[in-house]
Amino acid sequence: MPSADPPPREPDVLPQPYLLFLGDIVEPAYAKTAFGLRDWARERCIGEFACADGKVSVGLPSLTPAQAHSAGAGSLVIGVANPGGRIPDSWLPSLLQALEAGLDLVGGMHARLGGIAVLREAAARLGRRLIDVREPPRELPMASGRKRSGKRLLTVGTDCAIGKKYTALVLSRAFARRGIDVDFRATGQTGILIAGRGIPMDAVVSDFAAGAAEALSPDAGADHWDVIEGQGSLFHPAYAGVSLALLHGSQPDVIVVCHEHGRAHVLGYPDYPLPGVEDTIELALRLGRRTNPAIRCAGVSLNTATLAPDQAARVIAAEGERLGCAVADPMREGAALDRLVEACLA
Amino acid sequence: MPSADPPPREPDVLPQPYLLFLGDIVEPAYAKTAFGLRDWARERCIGEFACADGKVSVGLPSLTPAQAHSAGAGSLVIGVANPGGRIPDSWLPSLLQALEAGLDLVGGMHARLGGIAVLREAAARLGRRLIDVREPPRELPMASGRKRSGKRLLTVGTDCAIGKKYTALVLSRAFARRGIDVDFRATGQTGILIAGRGIPMDAVVSDFAAGAAEALSPDAGADHWDVIEGQGSLFHPAYAGVSLALLHGSQPDVIVVCHEHGRAHVLGYPDYPLPGVEDTIELALRLGRRTNPAIRCAGVSLNTATLAPDQAARVIAAEGERLGCAVADPMREGAALDRLVEACLA
């Protein structure tokens, strides 16, 4: 393994604003990506566009690709997450229409836009780009371990799919509301579409994973915060390596540990009990100290979606008492969440 | 991140025996790979072959590719590790001669054989393979975390380039001498050439890294040992993620911690002090317990190459005393090494 390389460059920015593509779906649940973009990146979304027989709207202005291009749109973003992550043939006329209108195409599905010959040919002919956000940048540095300027927060999970992205988004927004200079730093495809840039950590070659995390949050002003979307878990039998590379490369000053109330086992791994929140805090701090000796845990983000509001409030208060730190559900605004935000900035 | 996939398959075997290619080098130090293969995989090496103006021999029978093919050779293996890892044009006539003679080509250099058009065309025309051992298999599973049958030993380092491969090779050979059914499992390019198969862990996409480690050492008989070549270090600012994925996926029953006497900092990272051997043992056991609760440390492999024999013996004895476990330099045969082997098998 070679040693330290040049300093990290910031990841490229996706062409914006977006026209959100809803395909020909008739089931709103499949428009999860488009709803997420509407909710978390409204300022990047100029409108929506569907096939003639599509039945779903996310409530944005309905624009043709040509209208969107005239209004300044940079790309058509596939806002659908259908089972299997396929790009059906029925979408191709609409996607070609967008390329013809002058828009790039952006996708975060399992199927790659660049894997479809007719799109590849049209893009080449028209000088347009097909951007698959699950593809990491080609040139990533090896991690240097050099301490970077600026402040960083990383969300750390007891498991996958437990609220790390959501927590990072809520905290970023709360920081911004307080007038803080903040960037949400995305490490997965949905987050990358929301942020307009980022690096899909799980798709990076292992040797470059910590280097990718360094490149994701470059040097910044002393008061600037990067709030970094965590991935996996240090206790996950398949993804702990990704989590550790992200922790080391992120060099967080602050971690927030994300957990779901009542989840007992690793998702999809019934033989693996979920680690305790205390163990997760302790291990993340111990490992994180290697690249940032000043790392601290600001508190816990507790997903209480399965509980009624009064139950949730009791559980959150009890966990805060037990752990001796700020605990909040980022889905539930209020004093607990304010205290978690304060603890991050303390 | 999707969940558990089908059970791991064993990695493919390289075409053997090898004809070792020495290029046109005049400096024996550049034939490190060929010397390593001669020393550690003599039974896989049928002979050596150099360009007309080559000046280096590793002492194997000199054979033309045609002679080697007649004698049963499967491939020409590039045994040269020159600065920059390039494949110079001056080698191409010899490499083409090997393809024409019916041999596949195997390389572990930075430059890919498959990246050279004239070789690609000849291989396609002749139905030969160009095998770059730095390329991981295309189809790797996600890690399942399922406990596999058989016994496993993993060498764990305090740093890169500290003796993990060498230790695993020495232990494999010592196990075999005691009549134990053992496989050396390679995770880097040199080890893969020696073993004739393996997976280059550092080149695997992060999400599949633990799955690759699972695939590397599949289910085996209850008394079978896999001795797995470690990578990186859990304390390395760039490669700890690879090390953790390998630790989790390997599910070792036994670890041997590899350290170099006197090394004070991470190679190439002067701001990072080397972790202590005790810290390395403790952290590896703690993290390794996640996928194998029965993990234990058998002892320490201490690289004392810079010391005179009597000094080395004193240092090894003192470390054994201090740590309370078996300590040996695998380069120095004798009672200490025997005790380390016994401790592994205990």
XYZ file of C-alpha atoms in Angstrom:
692
model
C 0.000 0.000 0.000
C 1.552 3.318 -1.025
C 1.759 6.167 1.450
C 0.244 9.643 1.657
C -0.906 11.385 -1.544
C -1.805 14.980 -2.513
C -4.391 16.881 -0.457
C -8.047 16.018 -1.057
C -10.133 17.861 -3.629
C -13.787 18.657 -2.997
C -16.194 16.332 -4.843
C -17.854 17.604 -8.026
C -21.231 19.270 -7.894
C -24.239 17.795 -9.730
C -25.790 19.989 -12.475
C -28.567 22.048 -10.862
C -31.347 22.924 -10.448
C -33.021 19.536 -10.929
C -36.098 18.534 -12.866
C -37.441 15.536 -10.902
C -38.466 12.569 -13.020
C -41.349 10.449 -11.756
C -41.503 7.882 -14.580
C -44.776 6.072 -15.084
C -45.287 5.043 -11.487
C -48.748 4.982 -9.972
C -47.638 4.282 -6.398
C -46.387 7.286 -4.363
C -44.163 5.029 -2.194
C -41.893 4.520 -5.226
C -41.327 8.297 -5.462
C -39.392 8.244 -2.169
C -36.330 9.849 -3.731
C -38.366 12.695 -5.274
C -40.211 13.341 -2.015
C -36.871 13.368 -0.181
C -35.472 15.913 -2.643
C -38.593 18.062 -2.345
C -38.347 17.999 1.456
C -34.575 18.384 1.842
C -33.422 20.172 -1.303
C -36.440 22.216 -2.353
C -34.163 25.049 -3.530
C -32.456 22.680 -5.964
C -35.739 21.431 -7.526
C -37.236 23.473 -10.365
C -40.137 21.160 -11.135
C -41.320 17.639 -11.867
C -41.851 15.632 -15.039
C -43.562 12.284 -15.582
C -44.367 9.967 -18.474
C -47.813 10.470 -20.039
C -49.290 7.626 -17.984
C -47.588 8.510 -14.680
C -49.985 9.071 -11.784
C -47.785 10.466 -9.009
C -46.958 14.093 -8.205
C -44.770 15.497 -5.441
C -46.507 18.850 -5.774
C -43.848 20.764 -7.712
C -44.583 22.697 -10.926
C -45.073 20.304 -13.845
C -42.555 21.194 -16.570
C -41.436 19.584 -19.816
C -37.678 19.092 -20.137
C -37.595 21.974 -22.647
C -39.457 24.289 -20.263
C -37.193 23.262 -17.398
C -34.085 23.861 -19.513
C -35.339 27.323 -20.477
C -35.908 28.042 -16.811
C -32.303 27.104 -16.043
C -32.477 23.413 -15.085
C -29.184 21.529 -15.285
C -30.346 17.952 -15.095
C -33.208 15.498 -14.997
C -32.904 13.501 -11.768
C -34.577 10.121 -11.536
C -36.755 10.519 -8.460
C -38.048 6.966 -8.426
C -36.766 4.102 -6.293
C -38.600 1.077 -7.661
C -38.024 -2.499 -6.496
C -34.873 -3.859 -8.117
C -33.605 -0.396 -9.035
C -34.258 -0.927 -12.754
C -34.692 1.672 -15.509
C -37.650 0.327 -17.550
C -37.769 0.747 -21.347
C -40.961 2.758 -20.944
C -38.890 5.613 -19.466
C -36.436 5.842 -22.354
C -38.439 8.236 -24.584
C -38.730 10.663 -21.651
C -35.050 10.342 -20.771
C -34.079 10.913 -24.421
C -36.416 13.907 -24.506
C -34.506 15.377 -21.551
C -31.128 14.846 -23.238
C -32.466 16.456 -26.441
C -33.705 19.413 -24.407
C -30.218 20.036 -23.084
C -30.413 18.397 -19.663
C -27.905 15.966 -18.196
C -29.314 12.814 -16.591
C -28.651 11.940 -12.956
C -29.526 8.578 -11.446
C -28.983 6.875 -8.123
C -30.555 3.546 -8.992
C -28.879 0.179 -8.959
C -29.068 0.102 -12.798
C -26.568 2.506 -14.328
C -27.662 5.138 -16.868
C -24.312 4.583 -18.572
C -25.210 0.915 -18.999
C -28.018 1.707 -21.474
C -26.664 1.941 -25.036
C -29.373 4.224 -26.440
C -28.795 6.768 -23.663
C -25.025 6.514 -24.012
C -25.226 7.166 -27.746
C -27.629 10.092 -27.389
C -25.532 11.660 -24.623
C -22.370 11.355 -26.724
C -24.101 12.869 -29.774
C -25.580 15.744 -27.777
C -22.621 16.415 -25.482
C -24.669 15.627 -22.399
C -23.584 13.735 -19.259
C -25.026 10.576 -17.720
C -24.208 10.787 -14.010
C -24.607 7.744 -11.810
C -24.219 8.935 -8.235
C -23.407 5.393 -7.086
C -20.152 5.664 -9.066
C -17.355 7.109 -6.929
C -14.959 9.683 -8.408
C -12.154 8.090 -10.435
C -9.271 9.884 -8.770
C -9.357 9.511 -5.020
C -6.339 10.079 -2.768
C -4.962 7.692 -0.180
C -5.731 9.104 3.259
C -2.962 11.322 4.583
C -4.183 11.443 8.180
C -3.393 15.187 8.204
C -5.684 17.144 10.521
C -7.866 19.505 8.499
C -9.149 22.914 9.524
C -12.825 23.550 10.313
C -15.230 21.544 12.472
C -16.798 18.210 11.692
C -19.721 16.189 12.997
C -20.305 12.566 11.985
C -23.452 10.561 12.644
C -22.529 7.075 13.880
C -25.027 4.222 13.936
C -25.720 1.134 15.977
C -26.867 -0.345 12.632
C -27.657 0.421 8.990
C -30.932 2.174 8.065
C -31.400 3.624 11.532
C -31.486 7.409 10.896
C -27.909 8.563 10.235
C -28.755 10.506 7.077
C -31.926 11.973 8.525
C -30.128 13.024 11.717
C -27.326 14.681 9.753
C -29.873 16.567 7.634
C -31.850 17.751 10.666
C -28.692 18.871 12.468
C -27.383 20.657 9.346
C -30.652 22.531 9.016
C -30.686 23.404 12.725
C -27.099 24.675 12.519
C -27.976 26.808 9.472
C -31.023 28.245 11.287
C -28.647 29.428 14.002
C -26.598 31.265 11.420
C -23.774 28.754 11.357
C -21.814 28.167 8.153
C -22.559 24.487 7.574
C -22.403 21.860 4.822
C -24.222 18.561 4.862
C -21.724 16.026 3.491
C -23.362 13.084 1.743
C -21.973 9.546 1.653
C -24.854 7.619 0.033
C -26.850 8.056 -3.148
C -29.944 9.732 -1.681
C -27.817 12.080 0.390
C -25.718 12.924 -2.675
C -28.812 13.923 -4.652
C -29.974 16.063 -1.721
C -26.597 17.726 -1.185
C -25.956 18.017 -4.913
C -22.579 16.359 -4.362
C -20.826 13.772 -2.207
C -19.089 10.415 -2.416
C -20.848 7.027 -2.262
C -18.595 5.543 0.420
C -19.769 1.967 0.006
C -18.711 1.954 -3.659
C -15.143 3.180 -3.049
C -12.293 0.667 -3.306
C -11.203 -0.272 0.248
C -7.712 1.183 0.040
C -9.144 4.605 -0.815
C -12.095 4.629 1.582
C -10.499 6.772 4.289
C -9.018 8.983 1.564
C -12.500 9.438 0.112
C -13.742 10.539 3.524
C -10.897 13.051 3.707
C -11.750 14.381 0.239
C -15.413 14.668 1.212
C -14.810 17.285 3.906
C -11.793 19.392 2.888
C -10.114 22.160 4.876
C -12.555 24.912 5.818
C -12.834 28.054 7.911
C -12.300 27.665 11.647
C -16.030 28.180 12.386
C -17.318 26.137 9.478
C -19.108 22.843 10.213
C -19.298 19.799 7.988
C -22.115 17.517 9.106
C -21.245 14.153 7.630
C -23.729 11.386 6.888
C -22.556 8.177 8.578
C -22.611 4.724 6.985
C -23.088 1.244 8.410
C -21.926 0.521 11.944
C -18.620 -0.356 13.587
C -20.347 -3.528 14.816
C -21.815 -4.570 11.464
C -20.502 -7.939 10.266
C -20.430 -6.750 6.639
C -19.918 -2.973 6.705
C -17.808 -2.149 9.764
C -14.786 -1.517 7.554
C -16.659 1.210 5.671
C -17.725 2.761 8.979
C -14.178 2.760 10.358
C -12.696 4.256 7.190
C -15.358 6.972 7.286
C -14.679 7.642 10.985
C -10.917 7.881 10.473
C -11.114 9.997 7.324
C -13.828 12.294 8.668
C -11.778 13.178 11.776
C -14.968 14.262 13.554
C -14.789 16.670 16.462
C -18.274 15.532 17.432
C -20.220 12.337 16.928
C -23.932 11.806 17.394
C -24.876 8.153 17.861
C -28.039 7.071 16.034
C -30.199 4.246 17.316
C -33.728 2.960 16.894
C -35.753 2.318 20.010
C -36.532 -1.376 20.299
C -34.336 -2.671 17.482
C -32.747 -5.787 18.932
C -30.804 -7.289 16.034
C -28.760 -6.102 13.083
C -31.126 -5.637 10.151
C -31.015 -8.821 8.059
C -28.631 -10.526 10.526
C -30.849 -12.162 13.163
C -27.842 -13.872 14.804
C -26.194 -10.514 15.534
C -27.614 -8.628 18.538
C -27.533 -4.862 18.178
C -24.718 -3.238 20.166
C -25.670 -1.021 23.074
C -25.614 2.756 22.632
C -22.930 3.037 25.357
C -20.712 0.469 23.612
C -21.161 2.293 20.332
C -20.220 5.641 21.861
C -17.194 4.172 23.611
C -15.873 2.284 20.580
C -16.430 5.175 18.163
C -14.590 7.576 20.486
C -11.748 5.151 21.030
C -11.252 4.486 17.318
C -11.942 8.075 16.287
C -9.271 9.396 18.666
C -6.668 7.940 16.324
C -7.178 10.742 13.789
C -8.745 13.361 16.074
C -7.749 13.152 19.752
C -10.359 15.843 20.596
C -13.340 13.756 19.426
C -16.381 13.804 21.747
C -19.938 12.476 21.711
C -22.585 15.211 21.824
C -25.492 12.861 22.338
C -27.875 10.330 20.885
C -30.394 10.498 18.059
C -33.145 8.054 18.969
C -35.598 6.921 16.317
C -38.936 6.533 18.152
C -41.164 6.362 15.072
C -43.014 3.318 16.437
C -44.079 5.137 19.620
C -46.946 7.523 20.407
C -45.784 11.079 21.273
C -46.154 10.716 25.056
C -44.459 7.321 25.085
C -41.671 8.705 22.921
C -41.135 11.632 25.272
C -40.879 9.255 28.235
C -38.412 6.955 26.451
C -36.277 9.900 25.322
C -36.191 11.354 28.842
C -35.337 7.990 30.383
C -32.528 7.368 27.882
C -31.106 10.834 28.517
C -31.166 10.107 32.265
C -29.567 6.687 31.839
C -26.822 7.806 29.421
C -26.187 11.191 30.983
C -26.211 13.021 27.655
C -28.544 14.802 25.246
C -31.045 12.437 23.606
C -33.616 13.460 20.984
C -35.649 12.063 18.123
C -34.825 14.290 15.126
C -38.324 13.643 13.762
C -39.800 15.323 16.840
C -39.027 19.021 17.213
C -38.900 20.521 20.667
C -36.723 21.096 23.704
C -34.944 17.724 23.545
C -33.839 18.334 19.968
C -32.746 21.872 20.841
C -30.622 20.456 23.671
C -29.003 17.955 21.283
C -28.174 20.767 18.857
C -26.716 22.833 21.707
C -24.635 19.877 22.862
C -23.197 19.512 19.359
C -22.169 23.172 19.274
C -21.038 23.375 22.915
C -26.707 -1.653 1.672
C -28.362 -4.963 0.848
C -28.246 -7.827 3.331
C -26.712 -11.312 3.321
C -26.014 -13.011 -0.028
C -25.259 -16.607 -1.118
C -22.445 -18.522 0.622
C -18.890 -17.663 -0.426
C -17.142 -19.504 -3.245
C -13.451 -20.275 -3.102
C -11.325 -17.949 -5.243
C -10.083 -19.215 -8.615
C -6.711 -20.870 -8.917
C -3.979 -19.389 -11.113
C -2.789 -21.560 -14.054
C 0.176 -23.627 -12.812
C 2.984 -24.508 -12.788
C 4.582 -21.138 -13.450
C 7.404 -20.137 -15.752
C 8.977 -17.152 -13.964
C 9.732 -14.165 -16.180
C 12.758 -12.055 -15.284
C 12.523 -9.465 -18.073
C 15.712 -7.674 -18.996
C 16.678 -6.659 -15.482
C 20.319 -6.590 -14.444
C 19.687 -5.909 -10.742
C 18.694 -8.936 -8.591
C 16.769 -6.701 -6.143
C 14.129 -6.170 -8.842
C 13.526 -9.932 -9.023
C 12.034 -9.917 -5.513
C 8.797 -11.499 -6.678
C 10.624 -14.322 -8.492
C 12.871 -14.994 -5.500
C 9.803 -15.037 -3.249
C 8.086 -17.545 -5.523
C 11.206 -19.700 -5.650
C 11.455 -19.683 -1.854
C 7.786 -20.047 -0.975
C 6.222 -21.826 -3.954
C 9.089 -23.858 -5.405
C 6.676 -26.679 -6.279
C 4.664 -24.312 -8.476
C 7.710 -23.045 -10.424
C 8.837 -25.085 -13.440
C 11.619 -22.777 -14.553
C 12.704 -19.259 -15.426
C 12.834 -17.226 -18.628
C 14.464 -13.864 -19.364
C 14.891 -11.526 -22.327
C 18.112 -12.021 -24.337
C 19.827 -9.190 -22.455
C 18.561 -10.121 -18.971
C 21.310 -10.681 -16.414
C 19.465 -12.098 -13.384
C 18.770 -15.720 -12.505
C 16.938 -17.133 -9.487
C 18.610 -20.494 -10.052
C 15.720 -22.391 -11.628
C 16.061 -24.305 -14.937
C 16.159 -21.912 -17.884
C 13.313 -22.782 -20.256
C 11.797 -21.145 -23.328
C 8.032 -20.653 -23.155
C 7.629 -23.512 -25.654
C 9.768 -25.835 -23.548
C 7.899 -24.826 -20.405
C 4.550 -25.408 -22.090
C 5.664 -28.867 -23.254
C 6.682 -29.597 -19.681
C 3.204 -28.676 -18.461
C 3.507 -24.989 -17.507
C 0.214 -23.108 -17.293
C 1.403 -19.523 -17.229
C 4.267 -17.083 -17.481
C 4.378 -15.104 -14.240
C 6.070 -11.715 -14.188
C 8.614 -12.126 -11.413
C 9.905 -8.575 -11.543
C 8.911 -5.729 -9.257
C 10.565 -2.682 -10.808
C 10.142 0.903 -9.581
C 6.784 2.248 -10.752
C 5.417 -1.202 -11.534
C 5.606 -0.655 -15.294
C 5.681 -3.241 -18.085
C 8.360 -1.888 -20.492
C 7.985 -2.293 -24.258
C 11.198 -4.312 -24.278
C 9.320 -7.164 -22.577
C 6.525 -7.384 -25.133
C 8.232 -9.761 -27.617
C 8.901 -12.212 -24.752
C 5.351 -11.883 -23.414
C 3.922 -12.442 -26.898
C 6.232 -15.441 -27.304
C 4.712 -16.917 -24.130
C 1.154 -16.367 -25.378
C 2.055 -17.957 -28.731
C 3.555 -20.931 -26.880
C 0.245 -21.556 -25.143
C 0.887 -19.938 -21.766
C -1.415 -17.516 -19.969
C 0.202 -14.376 -18.549
C 0.006 -13.523 -14.844
C 1.072 -10.165 -13.433
C 0.951 -8.485 -10.064
C 2.402 -5.140 -11.103
C 0.740 -1.776 -10.857
C 0.429 -1.682 -14.690
C -2.244 -4.082 -15.895
C -1.469 -6.682 -18.570
C -5.012 -6.140 -19.831
C -4.182 -2.465 -20.366
C -1.711 -3.237 -23.165
C -3.497 -3.470 -26.522
C -0.984 -5.743 -28.268
C -1.216 -8.294 -25.445
C -5.002 -8.037 -25.327
C -5.261 -8.674 -29.052
C -2.845 -11.602 -29.009
C -4.585 -13.169 -26.006
C -7.984 -12.850 -27.688
C -6.660 -14.350 -30.943
C -4.937 -17.246 -29.185
C -7.578 -17.911 -26.544
C -5.157 -17.137 -23.721
C -5.835 -15.275 -20.472
C -4.198 -12.131 -19.106
C -4.538 -12.371 -15.328
C -3.858 -9.329 -13.169
C -3.785 -10.522 -9.579
C -4.453 -6.998 -8.323
C -7.931 -7.282 -9.877
C -10.429 -8.713 -7.390
C -13.011 -11.286 -8.561
C -16.034 -9.694 -10.216
C -18.698 -11.480 -8.210
C -18.124 -11.112 -4.495
C -20.824 -11.702 -1.882
C -21.847 -9.324 0.881
C -20.638 -10.749 4.180
C -23.214 -12.974 5.852
C -21.540 -13.115 9.259
C -22.322 -16.861 9.355
C -19.744 -18.828 11.362
C -17.846 -21.174 9.060
C -16.444 -24.589 9.905
C -12.699 -25.235 10.203
C -10.022 -23.239 12.024
C -8.571 -19.886 11.066
C -5.508 -17.869 11.994
C -5.063 -14.243 10.949
C -1.843 -12.252 11.199
C -2.596 -8.773 12.557
C -0.100 -5.923 12.299
C 0.845 -2.852 14.248
C 1.539 -1.355 10.793
C 1.843 -2.083 7.056
C 4.953 -3.853 5.717
C 5.872 -5.330 9.081
C 5.880 -9.093 8.431
C 2.246 -10.240 8.233
C 2.660 -12.166 4.981
C 5.994 -13.645 6.015
C 4.630 -14.710 9.393
C 1.601 -16.365 7.810
C 3.851 -18.232 5.374
C 6.199 -19.434 8.115
C 3.300 -20.554 10.303
C 1.594 -22.318 7.366
C 4.786 -24.190 6.615
C 5.305 -25.076 10.279
C 1.726 -26.353 10.555
C 2.197 -28.469 7.414
C 5.443 -29.930 8.796
C 3.453 -31.121 11.785
C 1.087 -32.964 9.485
C -1.720 -30.421 9.796
C -4.085 -29.841 6.874
C -3.418 -26.144 6.224
C -3.922 -23.509 3.520
C -2.104 -20.200 3.342
C -4.761 -17.662 2.302
C -3.363 -14.713 0.387
C -4.766 -11.175 0.505
C -2.099 -9.246 -1.458
C -0.517 -9.661 -4.872
C 2.722 -11.364 -3.827
C 0.890 -13.728 -1.516
C -1.588 -14.552 -4.288
C 1.220 -15.539 -6.650
C 2.742 -17.703 -3.897
C -0.535 -19.356 -2.944
C -1.660 -19.625 -6.550
C -4.940 -17.974 -5.569
C -6.388 -15.399 -3.203
C -8.136 -12.026 -3.164
C -6.356 -8.631 -3.223
C -8.242 -7.171 -0.266
C -7.143 -3.582 -0.824
C -8.675 -3.560 -4.315
C -12.125 -4.780 -3.264
C -14.994 -2.261 -3.139
C -15.608 -1.353 0.525
C -19.094 -2.805 0.778
C -17.785 -6.211 -0.277
C -14.550 -6.248 1.723
C -15.783 -8.411 4.604
C -17.608 -10.609 2.083
C -14.346 -11.056 0.190
C -12.668 -12.173 3.407
C -15.467 -14.678 3.954
C -15.070 -15.985 0.399
C -11.308 -16.283 0.891
C -11.566 -18.918 3.619
C -14.676 -21.014 2.996
C -16.080 -23.811 5.171
C -13.545 -26.559 5.769
C -13.022 -29.710 7.796
C -13.039 -29.348 11.578
C -9.256 -29.861 11.820
C -8.339 -27.796 8.769
C -6.489 -24.514 9.281
C -6.594 -21.459 7.070
C -3.641 -19.195 7.827
C -4.703 -15.812 6.491
C -2.322 -13.043 5.448
C -3.263 -9.851 7.295
C -3.431 -6.389 5.721
C -2.762 -2.914 7.090
C -3.436 -2.206 10.749
C -6.498 -1.329 12.809
C -4.618 1.847 13.805
C -3.600 2.904 10.297
C -5.075 6.285 9.277
C -5.620 5.099 5.703
C -6.127 1.330 5.818
C -7.809 0.484 9.129
C -11.093 -0.134 7.321
C -9.495 -2.859 5.197
C -8.005 -4.425 8.341
C -11.342 -4.435 10.161
C -13.222 -5.907 7.204
C -10.573 -8.628 6.942
C -10.764 -9.310 10.694
C -14.562 -9.541 10.673
C -14.777 -11.645 7.525
C -11.911 -13.962 8.490
C -13.534 -14.860 11.827
C -10.154 -15.933 13.165
C -9.944 -18.373 16.063
C -6.370 -17.245 16.575
C -4.495 -14.046 15.851
C -0.743 -13.517 15.832
C 0.248 -9.871 16.197
C 3.141 -8.787 13.977
C 5.456 -5.971 14.989
C 8.902 -4.696 14.103
C 11.326 -4.058 16.934
C 12.132 -0.358 17.117
C 9.591 0.941 14.623
C 8.205 4.055 16.290
C 5.885 5.575 13.672
C 3.473 4.405 11.009
C 5.422 3.942 7.784
C 5.040 7.127 5.744
C 3.016 8.839 8.508
C 5.565 10.466 10.838
C 2.792 12.161 12.863
C 1.267 8.802 13.793
C 3.059 6.887 16.572
C 2.932 3.127 16.191
C 0.404 1.514 18.548
C 1.726 -0.736 21.288
C 1.609 -4.490 20.846
C -0.690 -4.800 23.894
C -3.119 -2.216 22.472
C -3.102 -4.023 19.146
C -3.841 -7.379 20.781
C -6.609 -5.915 22.908
C -8.316 -4.014 20.082
C -8.092 -6.890 17.599
C -9.604 -9.302 20.124
C -12.347 -6.877 21.046
C -13.324 -6.200 17.436
C -12.774 -9.791 16.313
C -15.127 -11.128 18.996
C -18.012 -9.647 17.016
C -17.834 -12.433 14.411
C -15.977 -15.066 16.475
C -16.483 -14.863 20.244
C -13.796 -17.568 20.730
C -10.990 -15.474 19.193
C -7.678 -15.540 21.104
C -4.159 -14.200 20.627
C -1.524 -16.932 20.388
C 1.433 -14.594 20.537
C 3.602 -12.075 18.785
C 5.735 -12.233 15.658
C 8.575 -9.779 16.214
C 10.671 -8.639 13.268
C 14.209 -8.260 14.646
C 16.015 -8.085 11.296
C 18.036 -5.054 12.416
C 19.511 -6.881 15.439
C 22.433 -9.271 15.815
C 21.379 -12.817 16.811
C 22.240 -12.497 20.502
C 20.581 -9.094 20.788
C 17.515 -10.457 19.007
C 17.305 -13.403 21.394
C 17.458 -11.039 24.369
C 14.773 -8.727 22.930
C 12.507 -11.649 22.086
C 12.874 -13.136 25.573
C 12.235 -9.772 27.232
C 9.118 -9.157 25.130
C 7.809 -12.614 25.938
C 8.340 -11.910 29.625
C 6.727 -8.483 29.431
C 3.686 -9.582 27.409
C 3.236 -12.981 29.015
C 2.826 -14.778 25.709
C 4.829 -16.561 23.013
C 7.097 -14.191 21.067
C 9.301 -15.195 18.137
C 10.952 -13.812 15.028
C 9.722 -15.993 12.160
C 13.023 -15.342 10.352
C 14.890 -17.050 13.207
C 14.173 -20.750 13.644
C 14.501 -22.252 17.096
C 12.735 -22.844 20.360
C 10.950 -19.473 20.462
C 9.378 -20.071 17.062
C 8.410 -23.605 18.064
C 6.675 -22.204 21.140
C 4.761 -19.699 19.015
C 3.610 -22.485 16.687
C 2.549 -24.579 19.697
C 0.653 -21.621 21.138
C -1.238 -21.222 17.847
C -2.278 -24.875 17.868
C -2.948 -25.124 21.622
